[in-house]
XYZ file of N, CA, C and O in Angstrom:
332
model
N 74.382 138.451 97.797
C 73.718 137.273 98.004
C 74.853 136.221 98.427
O 74.339 135.449 99.249
N 75.915 136.191 97.537
C 76.906 135.066 97.926
C 77.453 135.713 99.452
O 77.922 134.541 100.318
N 77.522 136.589 99.594
C 78.217 136.970 101.144
C 77.302 136.461 102.189
O 77.648 136.070 103.293
N 76.102 136.583 101.890
C 74.915 136.267 102.591
C 74.995 134.941 102.733
O 74.993 134.017 103.932
N 75.308 133.898 101.613
C 75.072 132.399 101.503
C 76.577 132.008 102.433
O 76.396 131.096 103.355
N 77.633 132.670 102.290
C 78.879 132.275 103.076
C 78.854 132.461 104.539
O 79.193 131.780 105.249
N 78.300 133.570 104.848
C 78.195 133.855 106.143
C 77.134 133.044 106.897
O 77.267 132.295 108.102
N 75.912 132.386 106.112
C 75.145 131.184 106.659
C 75.894 130.127 106.922
O 75.723 129.297 108.072
N 76.667 129.986 105.978
C 77.441 128.438 106.404
C 78.452 128.465 107.133
O 78.656 127.540 107.640
N 79.187 129.724 107.638
C 79.920 129.983 108.366
C 79.233 129.612 109.793
O 79.656 129.187 110.591
N 78.275 130.340 109.950
C 77.461 130.290 111.309
C 77.055 128.758 111.352
O 77.205 128.469 112.470
N 76.553 128.007 110.188
C 76.166 126.685 110.443
C 77.409 125.966 110.900
O 77.100 124.868 111.805
N 78.309 126.017 110.510
C 79.635 125.310 110.662
C 79.902 125.551 112.480
O 80.235 124.538 113.110
N 80.068 126.722 112.394
C 80.159 127.093 113.925
C 79.076 126.496 114.938
O 79.404 125.968 115.973
N 78.042 126.351 114.882
C 76.853 125.785 115.406
C 77.320 124.368 115.390
O 77.468 123.687 116.469
N 77.453 123.776 114.302
C 78.036 122.227 114.400
C 78.891 122.054 115.294
O 78.958 121.089 116.228
N 79.852 123.246 115.272
C 81.178 122.676 116.230
C 80.614 122.754 117.538
O 81.265 121.943 118.310
N 79.906 123.596 117.769
C 79.447 123.999 119.145
C 78.736 122.713 119.888
O 78.692 122.308 121.038
N 77.710 122.095 119.008
C 77.090 120.911 118.957
C 78.054 119.815 119.612
O 77.830 119.045 120.600
N 78.916 119.858 118.608
C 79.828 118.528 118.548
C 80.695 118.482 120.147
O 81.064 117.592 120.726
N 81.165 119.932 120.321
C 81.841 120.224 121.798
C 80.969 119.819 122.998
O 81.420 119.165 123.886
N 79.746 120.227 122.783
C 78.889 120.128 124.098
C 78.489 118.548 124.049
O 78.571 117.802 125.350
N 78.343 117.746 122.978
C 78.204 116.270 123.105
C 79.520 115.710 123.546
O 79.298 114.735 124.428
N 80.739 116.137 123.426
C 81.958 115.483 123.684
C 82.018 115.474 125.228
O 82.310 114.690 125.893
N 81.635 116.925 125.685
C 81.767 117.408 127.108
C 80.805 116.327 127.946
O 80.990 115.962 128.824
N 79.599 116.403 127.422
C 78.531 115.680 127.983
C 78.871 113.980 128.146
O 78.541 113.355 129.136
N 79.461 113.359 127.181
C 80.113 111.877 126.827
C 81.015 111.764 128.000
O 80.827 111.040 128.683
N 82.039 112.754 128.092
C 82.863 112.640 129.170
C 82.636 112.518 130.539
O 82.832 111.842 131.628
N 81.822 113.644 130.888
C 81.369 113.383 132.070
C 80.426 112.343 132.547
O 80.409 112.059 133.533
N 79.648 111.794 131.700
C 78.858 110.664 131.894
C 79.894 109.430 132.213
O 79.494 108.680 132.969
N 80.821 109.316 131.294
C 81.825 108.281 131.671
C 82.621 108.763 132.735
O 82.705 107.531 133.655
N 83.023 109.680 133.074
C 83.943 110.033 134.145
C 82.672 109.724 135.345
O 83.218 109.201 136.733
N 81.458 110.034 135.567
C 80.567 110.087 136.646
C 79.999 108.140 136.765
O 80.389 107.860 137.838
N 80.100 107.586 135.639
C 80.040 106.352 135.772
C 81.285 105.483 136.297
O 81.225 104.371 137.122
N 82.338 105.912 136.220
C 83.693 105.138 136.548
C 83.721 105.585 137.842
O 84.115 104.686 138.857
N 83.564 106.780 138.426
C 83.558 107.327 139.880
C 82.553 106.075 140.714
O 82.818 105.792 141.817
N 81.281 106.113 139.881
C 80.462 105.429 140.615
C 80.831 103.924 141.128
O 80.431 103.084 142.097
N 81.357 103.443 139.931
C 82.109 102.074 140.083
C 82.849 101.723 140.998
O 83.097 100.908 142.077
N 83.786 102.812 141.201
C 84.976 102.820 142.334
C 84.584 102.984 143.571
O 84.727 102.469 144.050
N 83.600 103.893 143.716
C 82.843 104.259 145.122
C 82.142 102.954 145.552
O 81.836 102.509 146.762
N 81.555 102.125 144.565
C 80.413 100.908 144.743
C 81.675 100.224 145.293
O 81.081 99.025 146.416
N 82.768 99.686 144.574
C 83.834 98.685 145.145
C 84.211 98.960 146.247
O 84.341 98.250 147.313
N 84.596 100.317 146.637
C 84.998 100.824 147.900
C 83.873 100.282 149.030
O 84.608 99.901 150.196
N 82.565 100.756 148.763
C 81.912 100.363 149.848
C 81.789 99.249 150.186
O 81.578 98.844 151.413
N 81.692 98.220 148.884
C 81.544 96.851 149.560
C 82.733 96.386 150.178
O 82.478 95.536 151.068
N 83.981 96.852 149.714
C 85.131 96.379 150.700
C 85.216 97.238 152.340
O 85.603 96.283 152.927
N 84.355 98.117 152.330
C 84.206 98.697 153.468
C 83.490 98.044 154.488
O 83.322 97.844 155.532
N 82.140 97.622 153.823
C 81.297 96.782 154.516
C 81.943 95.366 155.139
O 81.835 95.112 156.016
N 82.790 94.944 154.272
C 83.254 93.817 154.470
C 84.395 93.803 155.601
O 84.688 93.271 156.946
N 84.875 95.252 155.931
C 85.830 95.512 156.802
C 85.224 95.718 158.458
O 85.576 95.364 159.316
N 84.104 96.546 157.862
C 83.102 96.718 159.092
C 82.691 95.351 159.723
O 82.725 95.135 161.201
N 82.408 94.365 158.763
C 82.077 93.025 159.451
C 83.183 92.561 160.415
O 83.053 91.871 161.480
N 84.496 92.410 159.885
C 85.585 91.970 160.321
C 85.932 92.666 161.770
O 85.996 91.878 162.800
N 85.864 93.883 161.692
C 86.278 94.477 162.758
C 85.255 94.570 163.898
O 85.512 94.443 165.022
N 83.926 94.228 163.622
C 82.831 94.278 164.504
C 83.279 92.965 165.187
O 82.778 92.609 166.633
N 83.283 91.702 164.474
C 83.826 90.523 165.223
C 85.212 90.600 165.856
O 84.929 89.910 167.213
N 86.076 91.390 165.788
C 86.977 91.383 166.728
C 86.577 92.484 167.505
O 87.186 92.351 168.938
N 85.707 93.187 167.542
C 85.404 94.245 168.693
C 84.577 93.463 169.641
O 84.735 93.387 171.203
N 83.730 92.112 169.157
C 83.074 91.363 170.098
C 83.980 90.544 170.982
O 83.709 89.813 171.759
N 84.977 90.402 170.216
C 85.823 89.348 170.637
C 86.968 90.040 171.568
O 87.888 89.443 172.272
N 86.855 91.373 171.562
C 87.429 92.256 172.641
C 89.239 92.268 172.134
O 89.871 92.235 172.974
N 89.237 91.900 170.871
C 90.661 91.939 170.161
C 90.970 93.305 169.773
O 92.117 93.884 169.809
N 89.994 94.189 169.306
C 89.962 95.530 168.864
C 89.300 96.477 169.700
O 87.838 96.144 170.019
N 89.574 97.737 169.800
C 88.992 98.668 170.603
C 87.666 98.938 169.724
O 87.708 99.179 168.359
N 86.670 99.503 170.151
C 85.512 100.277 169.816
C 85.423 101.138 168.735
O 84.826 101.191 167.583
N 86.566 101.993 168.791
C 86.923 103.263 168.155
C 87.056 102.840 166.809
O 86.952 103.266 165.741
N 87.695 101.545 166.490
C 88.221 100.980 165.265
C 86.921 100.973 164.413
O 86.587 101.086 163.269
N 85.838 100.268 165.089
C 84.637 99.918 164.319
C 83.859 101.187 164.370
O 83.279 101.421 162.847
N 83.808 102.212 165.128
C 82.911 103.384 164.829
C 83.818 104.097 163.601
O 82.949 104.690 162.592
N 85.027 104.202 163.504
C 85.684 104.642 162.205
C 85.308 104.215 160.941
O 85.227 104.894 160.242
N 85.311 102.840 161.012
C 85.095 102.058 159.724
C 83.451 102.347 159.663
O 83.465 102.473 158.172
N 82.816 102.069 160.467
C 81.172 102.605 160.217
C 81.393 104.067 159.668
O 80.427 104.362 158.628
N 81.969 104.879 160.249
C 82.096 106.304 159.625
C 82.425 106.474 158.242
O 81.840 107.061 157.404
N 83.406 106.160 157.747
C 84.113 105.683 156.578
C 82.884 104.852 155.426
O 82.730 105.400 154.421
N 82.090 104.159 155.810
C 81.228 103.492 155.148
C 79.954 104.498 154.956
O 79.507 104.489 153.915
N 79.757 104.877 156.047
C 78.586 105.822 155.824
C 79.030 107.188 154.884
O 78.347 107.575 153.826
N 80.159 107.595 154.654
C 80.711 108.676 154.093
C 80.481 108.255 152.623
O 80.364 108.932 151.504
N 80.970 106.707 152.277
C 81.032 106.411 150.765
C 79.483 106.121 150.452
O 79.184 106.673 149.245
N 78.622 105.548 151.343
C 77.114 105.611 151.097
C 76.743 106.881 150.517
O 75.713 107.101 149.832
N 77.087 107.870 151.343
C 76.605 109.405 150.938
C 77.207 109.830 149.688
O 76.574 110.349 148.556
N 78.459 109.509 149.503
C 79.377 109.801 148.242
C 78.350 109.253 146.903
O 78.453 109.746 145.785
N 78.031 108.162 147.143
C 76.967 107.427 146.057
C 75.990 108.018 145.869
O 75.359 107.784 144.679
N 75.249 108.714 146.675
C 73.823 109.339 146.586
C 74.155 110.376 145.370
O 74.766 111.190 145.032
């Protein structure tokens, strides 16, 4: 009976450790995803400002249209990364 009790306690301890590990992993993954989303959002806002600036420069014929297309492409990629 004592051996069964000790085995049960060991199994319970192992299960508790597995749950704690899964919880830690889930928290880490959530924190990492939230930080990544914040960084991407910041980059997206900056890229949108850049697109506006380049657009004005293209309209004034100071910058080539290719610069605008590239900036728009990068903005679209950041938008996709946020999805």
